[in-house]
Short mmCIF file of C-alpha atoms in Angstrom, two decimals:
data_model
loop_
_atom_site.label_atom_id
_atom_site.label_comp_id
_atom_site.label_asym_id
_atom_site.label_seq_id
_atom_site.Cartn_x
_atom_site.Cartn_y
_atom_site.Cartn_z
CA UNK A 1 -37.91 -54.87 78.64
CA UNK A 2 -36.39 -53.45 75.71
CA UNK A 3 -37.94 -50.95 73.61
CA UNK A 4 -41.21 -51.06 71.49
CA UNK A 5 -41.90 -48.59 68.85
CA UNK A 6 -45.19 -48.66 66.97
CA UNK A 7 -46.31 -46.19 64.26
CA UNK A 8 -44.76 -43.51 65.85
CA UNK A 9 -45.38 -39.94 63.85
CA UNK A 10 -44.42 -36.48 64.81
CA UNK A 11 -44.67 -33.30 63.08
CA UNK A 12 -43.40 -29.60 63.92
CA UNK A 13 -46.05 -27.56 61.70
CA UNK A 14 -45.49 -28.50 58.36
CA UNK A 15 -42.32 -30.44 58.83
CA UNK A 16 -42.72 -33.99 59.51
CA UNK A 17 -40.06 -35.42 61.64
CA UNK A 18 -41.15 -38.87 61.96
CA UNK A 19 -43.28 -40.46 59.82
CA UNK A 20 -45.14 -43.91 60.99
CA UNK A 21 -41.87 -45.49 62.45
CA UNK A 22 -42.08 -48.86 63.73
CA UNK A 23 -39.32 -51.06 65.47
CA UNK A 24 -38.25 -52.90 68.58
CA UNK A 25 -34.94 -53.35 70.31
CA UNK A 26 -34.57 -56.44 71.92
CA UNK A 27 -33.44 -56.56 75.94
CA UNK A 28 -29.58 -56.30 76.23
CA UNK A 29 -29.19 -55.29 72.58
CA UNK A 30 -26.94 -52.35 71.30
CA UNK A 31 -28.93 -50.83 68.66
CA UNK A 32 -27.77 -48.06 66.19
CA UNK A 33 -30.21 -45.35 64.75
CA UNK A 34 -27.91 -44.47 61.83
CA UNK A 35 -28.57 -40.99 59.87
CA UNK A 36 -27.59 -37.47 58.77
CA UNK A 37 -28.84 -34.47 60.79
CA UNK A 38 -32.41 -33.74 60.58
CA UNK A 39 -33.19 -37.40 59.92
CA UNK A 40 -35.48 -37.33 63.14
CA UNK A 41 -33.14 -39.19 65.39
CA UNK A 42 -33.45 -36.46 68.06
CA UNK A 43 -37.05 -36.56 68.14
CA UNK A 44 -37.52 -40.24 68.29
CA UNK A 45 -35.10 -39.97 71.49
CA UNK A 46 -37.11 -37.28 73.26
CA UNK A 47 -40.55 -38.99 72.50
CA UNK A 48 -38.63 -42.38 73.95
CA UNK A 49 -37.27 -40.76 76.96
CA UNK A 50 -40.70 -38.80 77.69
CA UNK A 51 -39.83 -35.35 77.07
CA UNK A 52 -41.96 -35.18 73.70
CA UNK A 53 -45.33 -36.57 73.23
CA UNK A 54 -45.68 -38.35 69.74
CA UNK A 55 -48.70 -37.11 67.41
CA UNK A 56 -49.55 -40.83 66.90
CA UNK A 57 -48.50 -44.42 67.81
CA UNK A 58 -47.47 -46.26 70.84
CA UNK A 59 -44.16 -46.87 72.48
CA UNK A 60 -42.79 -48.74 75.76
CA UNK A 61 -39.29 -48.44 77.34
CA UNK A 62 -38.30 -51.15 79.49
CA UNK A 63 -42.13 -52.44 80.05
CA UNK A 64 -43.44 -49.12 80.49
CA UNK A 65 -45.82 -46.77 78.28
CA UNK A 66 -44.30 -43.67 77.25
CA UNK A 67 -47.59 -41.46 78.18
CA UNK A 68 -49.13 -43.70 81.03
CA UNK A 69 -46.10 -44.79 82.88
CA UNK A 70 -43.84 -41.59 82.14
CA UNK A 71 -42.54 -41.52 85.75
CA UNK A 72 -41.24 -45.00 85.72
CA UNK A 73 -39.41 -44.48 82.69
CA UNK A 74 -37.56 -41.45 83.88
CA UNK A 75 -36.26 -43.67 86.81
CA UNK A 76 -35.38 -46.64 84.48
CA UNK A 77 -33.43 -44.70 81.67
CA UNK A 78 -30.29 -42.99 81.18
CA UNK A 79 -30.03 -40.25 78.81
CA UNK A 80 -27.02 -38.37 77.03
CA UNK A 81 -28.71 -35.74 74.91
CA UNK A 82 -26.54 -34.28 71.81
CA UNK A 83 -25.89 -31.11 73.29
CA UNK A 84 -23.69 -30.98 76.38
CA UNK A 85 -26.51 -30.43 79.28
CA UNK A 86 -24.62 -30.90 82.44
CA UNK A 87 -24.12 -27.81 84.88
CA UNK A 88 -21.14 -25.91 83.71
CA UNK A 89 -20.61 -24.35 86.80
CA UNK A 90 -20.45 -27.34 89.29
CA UNK A 91 -17.36 -29.58 89.30
CA UNK A 92 -17.03 -33.09 87.65
CA UNK A 93 -17.72 -34.56 91.23
CA UNK A 94 -20.80 -32.29 91.97
CA UNK A 95 -22.23 -33.07 88.71
CA UNK A 96 -22.06 -36.73 89.43
CA UNK A 97 -23.21 -36.48 92.89
CA UNK A 98 -26.21 -34.24 91.74
CA UNK A 99 -27.43 -36.80 89.41
CA UNK A 100 -27.09 -39.59 91.95
CA UNK A 101 -28.93 -37.73 94.58
CA UNK A 102 -31.90 -36.77 92.51
CA UNK A 103 -32.09 -40.32 91.45
CA UNK A 104 -32.20 -41.59 95.13
CA UNK A 105 -28.60 -43.13 95.07
CA UNK A 106 -24.97 -42.33 95.58
CA UNK A 107 -21.70 -42.38 93.74
CA UNK A 108 -20.53 -45.33 95.99
CA UNK A 109 -23.52 -47.43 95.35
CA UNK A 110 -23.16 -47.64 91.76
CA UNK A 111 -19.33 -46.90 91.58
CA UNK A 112 -18.76 -50.12 90.05
CA UNK A 113 -20.73 -49.22 86.91
CA UNK A 114 -19.15 -46.04 86.16
CA UNK A 115 -15.42 -46.84 87.14
CA UNK A 116 -14.23 -47.49 83.79
CA UNK A 117 -15.16 -44.11 82.26
CA UNK A 118 -14.97 -42.08 85.79
CA UNK A 119 -11.37 -43.09 86.54
CA UNK A 120 -10.33 -41.27 83.28
CA UNK A 121 -11.87 -38.17 84.64
CA UNK A 122 -11.36 -38.42 88.18
CA UNK A 123 -7.96 -36.60 88.33
CA UNK A 124 -10.11 -33.43 87.31
CA UNK A 125 -12.89 -34.05 89.57
CA UNK A 126 -12.52 -30.27 91.12
CA UNK A 127 -12.65 -28.78 87.69
CA UNK A 128 -15.50 -26.79 86.60
CA UNK A 129 -17.57 -28.84 83.85
CA UNK A 130 -17.67 -25.93 81.56
CA UNK A 131 -13.98 -25.94 81.51
CA UNK A 132 -13.44 -29.34 80.70
CA UNK A 133 -12.15 -30.93 77.04
CA UNK A 134 -14.94 -31.94 74.37
CA UNK A 135 -13.75 -35.91 75.15
CA UNK A 136 -13.82 -35.17 79.03
CA UNK A 137 -17.28 -33.76 78.95
CA UNK A 138 -18.49 -36.71 77.09
CA UNK A 139 -17.15 -39.22 79.55
CA UNK A 140 -18.62 -37.04 82.27
CA UNK A 141 -22.06 -36.94 80.67
CA UNK A 142 -22.06 -40.75 80.28
CA UNK A 143 -21.13 -41.05 83.80
CA UNK A 144 -24.05 -39.17 84.86
CA UNK A 145 -26.31 -41.19 82.48
CA UNK A 146 -25.33 -44.30 84.33
CA UNK A 147 -24.91 -43.33 88.06
CA UNK A 148 -28.67 -44.54 88.91
CA UNK A 149 -28.26 -47.98 87.02
CA UNK A 150 -30.50 -47.60 84.06
CA UNK A 151 -32.02 -50.48 82.30
CA UNK A 152 -31.80 -48.89 79.20
CA UNK A 153 -29.54 -46.32 78.00
CA UNK A 154 -30.21 -43.42 75.29
CA UNK A 155 -27.10 -41.88 73.80
CA UNK A 156 -27.81 -39.06 70.99
CA UNK A 157 -24.90 -38.57 68.89
CA UNK A 158 -22.24 -39.31 71.74
CA UNK A 159 -19.38 -39.35 69.27
CA UNK A 160 -20.21 -35.94 67.01
CA UNK A 161 -17.21 -34.08 66.58
CA UNK A 162 -14.98 -36.62 68.57
CA UNK A 163 -11.95 -37.92 66.71
CA UNK A 164 -11.30 -41.27 65.69
CA UNK A 165 -9.48 -42.29 68.67
CA UNK A 166 -11.44 -41.11 71.30
CA UNK A 167 -14.52 -42.63 69.01
CA UNK A 168 -12.95 -46.14 69.25
CA UNK A 169 -12.51 -45.76 73.00
CA UNK A 170 -16.02 -44.76 73.44
CA UNK A 171 -17.42 -47.62 71.59
CA UNK A 172 -15.14 -50.04 73.58
CA UNK A 173 -16.76 -48.52 76.60
CA UNK A 174 -20.41 -49.15 75.29
CA UNK A 175 -19.58 -52.96 74.51
CA UNK A 176 -18.47 -53.19 78.25
CA UNK A 177 -21.81 -51.69 79.38
CA UNK A 178 -23.98 -53.79 77.11
CA UNK A 179 -22.16 -56.85 78.80
CA UNK A 180 -23.49 -55.66 82.19
CA UNK A 181 -27.05 -56.13 80.56
CA UNK A 182 -28.04 -52.71 79.64
CA UNK A 183 -30.10 -52.01 76.73
CA UNK A 184 -28.51 -49.48 74.33
CA UNK A 185 -30.17 -47.11 71.75
CA UNK A 186 -27.44 -45.18 70.06
CA UNK A 187 -27.48 -42.70 67.29
CA UNK A 188 -24.52 -41.84 65.11
CA UNK A 189 -23.84 -39.98 61.75
CA UNK A 190 -20.77 -42.01 61.53
CA UNK A 191 -21.55 -45.15 59.36
CA UNK A 192 -18.52 -47.14 60.29
CA UNK A 193 -19.71 -46.97 63.79
CA UNK A 194 -22.90 -48.73 62.56
CA UNK A 195 -20.83 -51.91 62.18
CA UNK A 196 -20.27 -52.09 65.76
CA UNK A 197 -24.06 -52.51 66.71
CA UNK A 198 -26.00 -55.64 66.91
CA UNK A 199 -28.69 -54.28 64.70
CA UNK A 200 -29.16 -50.67 62.79
CA UNK A 201 -32.00 -48.93 61.63
CA UNK A 202 -31.19 -46.42 58.56
CA UNK A 203 -32.99 -43.50 59.20
CA UNK A 204 -33.60 -40.23 56.63
CA UNK A 205 -36.15 -37.66 56.36
CA UNK A 206 -38.14 -39.25 59.26
CA UNK A 207 -38.44 -42.65 57.64
CA UNK A 208 -36.66 -45.76 58.51
CA UNK A 209 -34.78 -47.07 55.15
CA UNK A 210 -33.92 -50.39 56.54
CA UNK A 211 -33.47 -52.22 59.94
CA UNK A 212 -31.33 -55.42 59.96
CA UNK A 213 -27.81 -56.54 61.29
CA UNK A 214 -24.97 -54.39 59.80
CA UNK A 215 -23.80 -57.86 57.78
CA UNK A 216 -27.38 -58.23 56.04
CA UNK A 217 -27.89 -54.73 55.56
CA UNK A 218 -24.37 -54.69 53.60
CA UNK A 219 -25.44 -57.89 51.86
CA UNK A 220 -28.47 -56.20 50.56
CA UNK A 221 -26.48 -53.79 48.01
CA UNK A 222 -28.05 -54.54 44.73
CA UNK A 223 -25.04 -54.37 42.23
CA UNK A 224 -21.52 -55.40 41.94
CA UNK A 225 -19.61 -52.40 43.23
CA UNK A 226 -15.77 -51.65 41.88
CA UNK A 227 -12.96 -49.19 43.40
CA UNK A 228 -11.75 -47.26 40.54
CA UNK A 229 -8.47 -45.04 40.88
CA UNK A 230 -6.68 -42.85 38.56
CA UNK A 231 -3.80 -40.26 38.47
CA UNK A 232 -6.41 -37.48 39.06
CA UNK A 233 -9.52 -37.76 41.27
CA UNK A 234 -11.31 -34.63 40.26
CA UNK A 235 -11.19 -35.71 36.59
CA UNK A 236 -11.97 -39.12 37.63
CA UNK A 237 -15.18 -37.86 38.96
CA UNK A 238 -16.08 -35.51 36.15
CA UNK A 239 -15.34 -38.23 33.69
CA UNK A 240 -17.56 -40.78 35.35
CA UNK A 241 -20.40 -38.59 36.10
CA UNK A 242 -20.53 -37.98 32.13
CA UNK A 243 -20.34 -41.62 31.25
CA UNK A 244 -23.20 -43.21 29.54
CA UNK A 245 -22.86 -46.53 31.41
CA UNK A 246 -22.40 -45.10 35.06
CA UNK A 247 -25.22 -46.12 37.40
CA UNK A 248 -23.56 -44.59 40.77
CA UNK A 249 -20.31 -43.04 41.42
CA UNK A 250 -19.07 -41.85 44.97
CA UNK A 251 -15.82 -40.89 46.01
CA UNK A 252 -14.42 -43.00 48.64
CA UNK A 253 -11.14 -42.22 50.36
CA UNK A 254 -8.69 -42.94 47.67
CA UNK A 255 -10.92 -44.87 45.26
CA UNK A 256 -14.05 -43.91 43.78
CA UNK A 257 -16.97 -46.58 44.37
CA UNK A 258 -18.84 -46.94 40.98
CA UNK A 259 -21.36 -49.33 39.62
CA UNK A 260 -22.50 -49.93 36.28
CA UNK A 261 -25.76 -50.18 34.29
CA UNK A 262 -24.86 -53.18 32.49
CA UNK A 263 -24.86 -56.36 33.62
CA UNK A 264 -21.95 -57.70 33.68
CA UNK A 265 -19.88 -54.54 33.35
CA UNK A 266 -17.27 -54.28 30.36
CA UNK A 267 -14.06 -53.26 31.97
CA UNK A 268 -11.93 -52.94 28.84
CA UNK A 269 -14.56 -50.28 27.56
CA UNK A 270 -14.75 -48.50 30.75
CA UNK A 271 -10.84 -48.50 30.94
CA UNK A 272 -10.68 -47.31 27.20
CA UNK A 273 -13.12 -44.35 27.85
CA UNK A 274 -11.27 -43.35 30.93
CA UNK A 275 -7.89 -43.31 28.76
CA UNK A 276 -10.14 -41.35 26.08
CA UNK A 277 -10.26 -38.66 28.82
CA UNK A 278 -6.64 -38.43 29.36
CA UNK A 279 -6.39 -40.46 32.75
CA UNK A 280 -3.68 -42.95 33.38
CA UNK A 281 -2.68 -45.33 36.25
CA UNK A 282 -6.14 -46.70 35.82
CA UNK A 283 -7.38 -49.31 38.32
CA UNK A 284 -10.67 -51.38 38.27
CA UNK A 285 -11.17 -53.88 40.93
CA UNK A 286 -14.12 -55.10 42.56
CA UNK A 287 -14.64 -54.48 46.03
CA UNK A 288 -17.23 -55.12 49.10
CA UNK A 289 -19.93 -52.51 49.67
CA UNK A 290 -19.89 -50.67 53.24
CA UNK A 291 -23.05 -49.59 55.25
CA UNK A 292 -22.10 -45.95 53.81
CA UNK A 293 -22.60 -47.54 50.19
CA UNK A 294 -25.99 -49.02 51.35
CA UNK A 295 -27.14 -46.02 52.72
CA UNK A 296 -26.36 -43.68 49.46
CA UNK A 297 -28.13 -46.48 47.67
CA UNK A 298 -31.35 -46.41 49.57
CA UNK A 299 -31.30 -42.80 50.08
CA UNK A 300 -31.02 -41.89 46.40
CA UNK B 1 8.02 -12.29 50.37
CA UNK B 2 6.29 -15.56 49.02
CA UNK B 3 8.80 -18.46 48.53
CA UNK B 4 8.33 -20.25 45.43
CA UNK B 5 4.44 -21.00 45.12
CA UNK B 6 4.10 -21.58 49.13
CA UNK B 7 0.73 -19.80 50.28
CA UNK B 8 1.41 -20.92 53.96
CA UNK B 9 4.84 -21.14 55.25
CA UNK B 10 5.34 -21.83 58.74
CA UNK B 11 8.49 -22.17 60.59
CA UNK B 12 8.85 -23.29 64.24
CA UNK B 13 5.63 -21.77 65.43
CA UNK B 14 4.55 -22.15 69.01
CA UNK B 15 1.77 -20.90 71.24
CA UNK B 16 1.92 -21.12 74.82
CA UNK B 17 -0.72 -21.05 77.54
CA UNK B 18 1.25 -20.51 80.51
CA UNK B 19 3.85 -23.19 80.29
CA UNK B 20 1.45 -25.11 78.44
CA UNK B 21 2.65 -25.58 74.82
CA UNK B 22 -0.82 -25.90 72.54
CA UNK B 23 1.36 -25.61 69.79
CA UNK B 24 4.72 -26.63 70.12
CA UNK B 25 7.46 -25.73 67.25
CA UNK B 26 5.49 -26.83 64.09
CA UNK B 27 6.88 -26.21 60.77
CA UNK B 28 5.23 -26.94 57.34
CA UNK B 29 4.74 -25.54 53.93
CA UNK B 30 1.31 -25.70 51.86
CA UNK B 31 1.61 -25.01 48.13
CA UNK B 32 -0.94 -23.09 45.81
CA UNK B 33 -3.91 -25.18 44.75
CA UNK B 34 -2.99 -27.82 47.29
CA UNK B 35 -5.77 -29.50 49.48
CA UNK B 36 -4.01 -29.79 52.63
CA UNK B 37 -5.62 -31.97 55.68
CA UNK B 38 -4.92 -30.88 59.08
CA UNK B 39 -5.61 -33.56 61.08
CA UNK B 40 -5.09 -34.48 64.79
CA UNK B 41 -7.10 -35.67 67.96
CA UNK B 42 -9.37 -33.28 69.93
CA UNK B 43 -7.19 -31.20 72.08
CA UNK B 44 -3.83 -31.66 69.82
CA UNK B 45 -3.56 -28.13 69.15
CA UNK B 46 -5.10 -28.08 65.61
CA UNK B 47 -7.83 -24.97 66.48
CA UNK B 48 -5.11 -22.99 68.39
CA UNK B 49 -2.92 -23.40 65.26
CA UNK B 50 -5.64 -22.29 62.74
CA UNK B 51 -6.47 -19.28 64.95
CA UNK B 52 -2.75 -18.03 64.47
CA UNK B 53 -2.88 -18.76 60.53
CA UNK B 54 -5.91 -17.03 60.03
CA UNK B 55 -4.84 -13.98 62.17
CA UNK B 56 -6.97 -13.99 65.22
CA UNK B 57 -4.26 -15.10 67.53
CA UNK B 58 -0.76 -13.93 67.88
CA UNK B 59 2.06 -16.78 68.16
CA UNK B 60 4.32 -17.05 71.15
CA UNK B 61 7.11 -17.66 68.94
CA UNK B 62 8.25 -18.91 65.46
CA UNK B 63 7.46 -17.39 61.81
CA UNK B 64 4.48 -17.81 59.62
CA UNK B 65 3.09 -16.34 56.44
CA UNK B 66 -0.06 -16.77 55.04
CA UNK B 67 -0.72 -15.66 51.26
CA UNK B 68 2.42 -13.91 51.77
CA UNK B 69 1.58 -11.79 54.85
CA UNK B 70 2.82 -11.81 58.27
CA UNK B 71 0.78 -13.52 61.13
CA UNK B 72 2.24 -10.90 63.74
CA UNK B 73 2.32 -7.99 61.72
CA UNK B 74 -0.29 -8.06 58.80
CA UNK B 75 -3.15 -9.80 60.20
CA UNK B 76 -5.61 -7.46 58.36
CA UNK B 77 -4.07 -8.26 55.10
CA UNK B 78 -4.47 -12.07 56.13
CA UNK B 79 -8.26 -11.67 56.81
CA UNK B 80 -8.62 -10.00 53.61
CA UNK B 81 -6.86 -12.56 51.32
CA UNK B 82 -8.52 -15.92 53.08
CA UNK B 83 -11.78 -17.39 53.18
CA UNK B 84 -13.17 -19.45 56.51
CA UNK B 85 -15.93 -21.37 57.51
CA UNK B 86 -16.57 -23.90 60.20
CA UNK B 87 -19.36 -26.00 61.32
CA UNK B 88 -19.86 -23.83 64.48
CA UNK B 89 -19.72 -20.39 62.52
CA UNK B 90 -20.65 -19.76 58.90
CA UNK B 91 -23.89 -17.92 58.10
CA UNK B 92 -26.15 -16.21 60.07
CA UNK B 93 -29.41 -18.15 60.69
CA UNK B 94 -31.60 -15.10 61.01
CA UNK B 95 -30.85 -13.60 57.74
CA UNK B 96 -32.01 -15.13 54.38
CA UNK B 97 -29.79 -16.64 51.97
CA UNK B 98 -29.78 -13.30 49.83
CA UNK B 99 -29.04 -11.12 53.08
CA UNK B 100 -26.05 -13.60 54.14
CA UNK B 101 -24.43 -13.07 50.47
CA UNK B 102 -25.09 -9.49 50.67
CA UNK B 103 -23.72 -9.11 54.01
CA UNK B 104 -20.34 -11.37 53.63
CA UNK B 105 -19.87 -9.53 50.20
CA UNK B 106 -20.27 -6.20 51.86
CA UNK B 107 -17.49 -7.28 54.49
CA UNK B 108 -14.86 -8.59 51.80
CA UNK B 109 -15.40 -5.41 50.32
CA UNK B 110 -17.04 -6.31 47.06
CA UNK B 111 -19.07 -3.56 45.22
CA UNK B 112 -22.56 -3.80 45.03
CA UNK B 113 -22.21 -4.64 41.25
CA UNK B 114 -19.75 -7.40 42.13
CA UNK B 115 -22.06 -8.70 45.18
CA UNK B 116 -25.25 -8.84 42.51
CA UNK B 117 -23.15 -10.79 39.98
CA UNK B 118 -21.72 -13.41 42.46
CA UNK B 119 -25.21 -13.83 44.09
CA UNK B 120 -26.62 -14.52 40.80
CA UNK B 121 -23.82 -17.13 39.86
CA UNK B 122 -23.89 -18.78 43.16
CA UNK B 123 -27.46 -18.93 43.67
CA UNK B 124 -27.76 -20.62 40.05
CA UNK B 125 -24.73 -22.97 40.91
CA UNK B 126 -26.20 -24.08 44.13
CA UNK B 127 -29.80 -24.36 42.62
CA UNK B 128 -31.20 -22.15 45.64
CA UNK B 129 -33.35 -20.09 43.36
CA UNK B 130 -36.68 -21.07 45.46
CA UNK B 131 -35.11 -20.11 48.70
CA UNK B 132 -33.26 -16.96 48.17
CA UNK B 133 -35.69 -15.21 50.36
CA UNK B 134 -35.72 -17.97 52.96
CA UNK B 135 -33.99 -17.80 56.41
CA UNK B 136 -30.93 -19.67 56.41
CA UNK B 137 -32.13 -21.18 59.72
CA UNK B 138 -34.77 -22.85 57.35
CA UNK B 139 -32.38 -24.85 55.25
CA UNK B 140 -31.22 -28.12 55.67
CA UNK B 141 -27.66 -28.80 57.11
CA UNK B 142 -26.13 -29.78 53.77
CA UNK B 143 -27.28 -26.88 51.86
CA UNK B 144 -26.21 -24.61 54.62
CA UNK B 145 -22.70 -25.82 54.40
CA UNK B 146 -22.69 -25.69 50.52
CA UNK B 147 -23.79 -22.11 50.59
CA UNK B 148 -21.28 -21.51 53.60
CA UNK B 149 -18.57 -22.85 51.48
CA UNK B 150 -19.78 -20.88 48.58
CA UNK B 151 -19.95 -17.42 50.48
CA UNK B 152 -16.16 -18.05 52.12
CA UNK B 153 -15.18 -17.94 48.32
CA UNK B 154 -16.94 -14.89 47.32
CA UNK B 155 -14.00 -12.68 47.29
CA UNK B 156 -11.89 -15.30 45.35
CA UNK B 157 -9.37 -15.60 48.24
CA UNK B 158 -6.10 -17.58 47.86
CA UNK B 159 -6.58 -19.68 50.39
CA UNK B 160 -9.84 -21.11 52.38
CA UNK B 161 -9.81 -22.53 55.90
CA UNK B 162 -12.20 -25.03 56.37
CA UNK B 163 -12.85 -26.19 60.04
CA UNK B 164 -14.74 -29.52 60.01
CA UNK B 165 -17.28 -28.43 57.57
CA UNK B 166 -18.82 -31.79 56.87
CA UNK B 167 -19.48 -32.60 60.50
CA UNK B 168 -23.21 -34.80 60.80
CA UNK B 169 -23.75 -33.86 57.01
CA UNK B 170 -25.20 -36.69 55.21
CA UNK B 171 -23.17 -39.09 53.12
CA UNK B 172 -24.50 -38.06 49.86
CA UNK B 173 -24.06 -34.27 50.57
CA UNK B 174 -20.68 -34.70 52.23
CA UNK B 175 -19.48 -36.15 48.77
CA UNK B 176 -21.09 -33.37 47.14
CA UNK B 177 -19.27 -30.93 49.31
CA UNK B 178 -16.12 -32.49 48.51
CA UNK B 179 -16.61 -32.22 44.77
CA UNK B 180 -17.02 -28.44 45.55
CA UNK B 181 -13.74 -28.61 47.19
CA UNK B 182 -12.11 -30.47 44.08
CA UNK B 183 -13.49 -27.70 41.87
CA UNK B 184 -12.25 -25.01 43.85
CA UNK B 185 -8.50 -26.51 44.33
CA UNK B 186 -8.88 -27.08 40.45
CA UNK B 187 -9.42 -23.47 40.03
CA UNK B 188 -6.17 -22.72 42.15
CA UNK B 189 -7.62 -22.12 45.52
CA UNK B 190 -5.46 -23.51 48.43
CA UNK B 191 -7.70 -25.61 50.91
CA UNK B 192 -6.79 -26.05 54.26
CA UNK B 193 -9.41 -28.45 55.91
CA UNK B 194 -9.74 -30.36 59.21
CA UNK B 195 -11.88 -33.23 59.51
CA UNK B 196 -12.72 -36.06 61.84
CA UNK B 197 -13.88 -38.61 58.81
CA UNK B 198 -10.69 -40.23 57.78
CA UNK B 199 -12.47 -41.23 54.24
CA UNK B 200 -11.80 -37.46 53.91
CA UNK B 201 -8.34 -37.52 54.78
CA UNK B 202 -7.86 -39.59 51.70
CA UNK B 203 -9.12 -36.80 49.45
CA UNK B 204 -6.63 -34.66 50.31
CA UNK B 205 -3.17 -33.85 48.62
CA UNK B 206 -1.24 -34.09 51.69
CA UNK B 207 -1.96 -34.49 55.27
CA UNK B 208 -0.33 -33.68 58.48
CA UNK B 209 -1.32 -35.22 61.65
CA UNK B 210 -0.92 -33.34 64.91
CA UNK B 211 0.00 -34.80 68.27
CA UNK B 212 0.19 -33.12 71.64
CA UNK B 213 1.03 -29.82 70.01
CA UNK B 214 3.58 -31.17 67.40
CA UNK B 215 3.27 -32.44 63.85
CA UNK B 216 3.92 -35.93 64.01
CA UNK B 217 3.35 -37.01 60.29
CA UNK B 218 2.98 -34.97 57.28
CA UNK B 219 2.79 -36.38 53.68
CA UNK B 220 0.54 -37.80 50.99
CA UNK B 221 -1.87 -40.30 52.43
CA UNK B 222 -0.43 -43.07 50.29
CA UNK B 223 2.93 -42.51 51.57
CA UNK B 224 1.86 -42.36 55.10
CA UNK B 225 -0.17 -45.69 54.59
CA UNK B 226 2.99 -47.11 53.14
CA UNK B 227 5.22 -45.76 55.92
CA UNK B 228 2.85 -47.02 58.70
CA UNK B 229 1.88 -50.39 56.74
CA UNK B 230 -1.72 -49.88 57.06
CA UNK B 231 -4.39 -49.89 54.27
CA UNK B 232 -6.33 -46.98 55.47
CA UNK B 233 -5.95 -43.45 56.94
CA UNK B 234 -7.82 -44.58 59.88
CA UNK B 235 -5.11 -46.96 61.04
CA UNK B 236 -2.51 -44.40 60.36
CA UNK B 237 -4.31 -41.88 62.57
CA UNK B 238 -4.98 -44.57 65.21
CA UNK B 239 -1.32 -45.53 65.35
CA UNK B 240 -0.15 -42.15 65.67
CA UNK B 241 -2.72 -40.83 67.86
CA UNK B 242 -2.79 -43.59 70.32
CA UNK B 243 0.86 -43.28 70.80
#
């Protein structure tokens, strides 16, 4: 009763948005679709929520076929699109009431499910949705997507443009919803959020790069990875870009993440090289790859 | 007018909406060539503060100069001496790459000759030769953002304000974008940047963190981490902003 996707393709004119995508989301799973803008995430969401028809392939959601049983799917899923799509000139409470009514239920009947989220915006229930802050809009949109007790929840970039504190709170809410038995497919461009999913698919340019648990994906990183820091980040990046043994180099916060063509790496000669470039305070230490490292390695 | 080499000088700057203080007596300085990270939760007052600094919103009280110009009286001079880009507004989607460059060059008061020169330089540097006559709408987001940043530097401003320039951009392009930022700073341009990516906060020389209209912390990423006894800027942010 989760989601099955087999060989789905979709093109817009010359542009291929999805290219032969297949994967399953298990019932009750919190599954992350991780990739940048333009990867094809929204197209896949629209196909699964029956708003768009694929060129090829089959898909089922909660046991229903996306083509033949589209009406059943619409009754069984909640969808929070990336763009705020509620009625701006209805109040918070009116929006929630509206969505409950069109699904033949009431706020009271399913209050339990949205309570955690809705209490945070209830003090503003008479405010028009258009006048809410970004964080409050997001909470209202989630409440509206949940009010009919969906079996499967689709969240398209719910945290884009949201600050780290609100993002953390949002993911805590998702974990609680998952415990109530709802299957969740969520997309995000934030790689750190990937670690919070049961399984993830890395997607870019309409292709799935990899599907696995976050830990397994990280363990597939092919090379030893090093943190390098010096007195000057700009010169460090320039120097390593021009170094003959560099395999990959990416800035990562206060460090540069570096992999070497040689196996094993020759730390002493690397250090000598950096010193010859006028750099000081050189530190080279082995580090653990993250999902972002893996994504960049696969996308290269 | 400019004290030492501070290109931004802010003293007790406030902005009130009714009796709500969106920005509440903030003070800080930004040095020439510095990469200054301006962080805070949604609704903390970052956008309001930035609007005052770029001369499109008048403060309620306090003092500030940007590139040596007063934020009350010399807003037109400020606009000529700064660059600005955000994720929401950067380039015109229904103009081509070439038209956008020409348009913004004109707005910034460059001569035809200068625009022509800059356009060649920029197209070559970003490798956009194939798409100069394509609509900006047809470019991948990452290209658009890199082009928008270059366009914001066309008139060689002293300071460039970047409002969440990398939101939604893929991780590789995000890093290429930051390499462009480093390069601009290296050439003496001051960078004032907001972001929700905490790894990007680490790339800044100094960062300030706004909470409820006030600047609650301002220092180098290293010192902030030491002070709050954490390993990452993400934890510093969570500690401060969650109160």
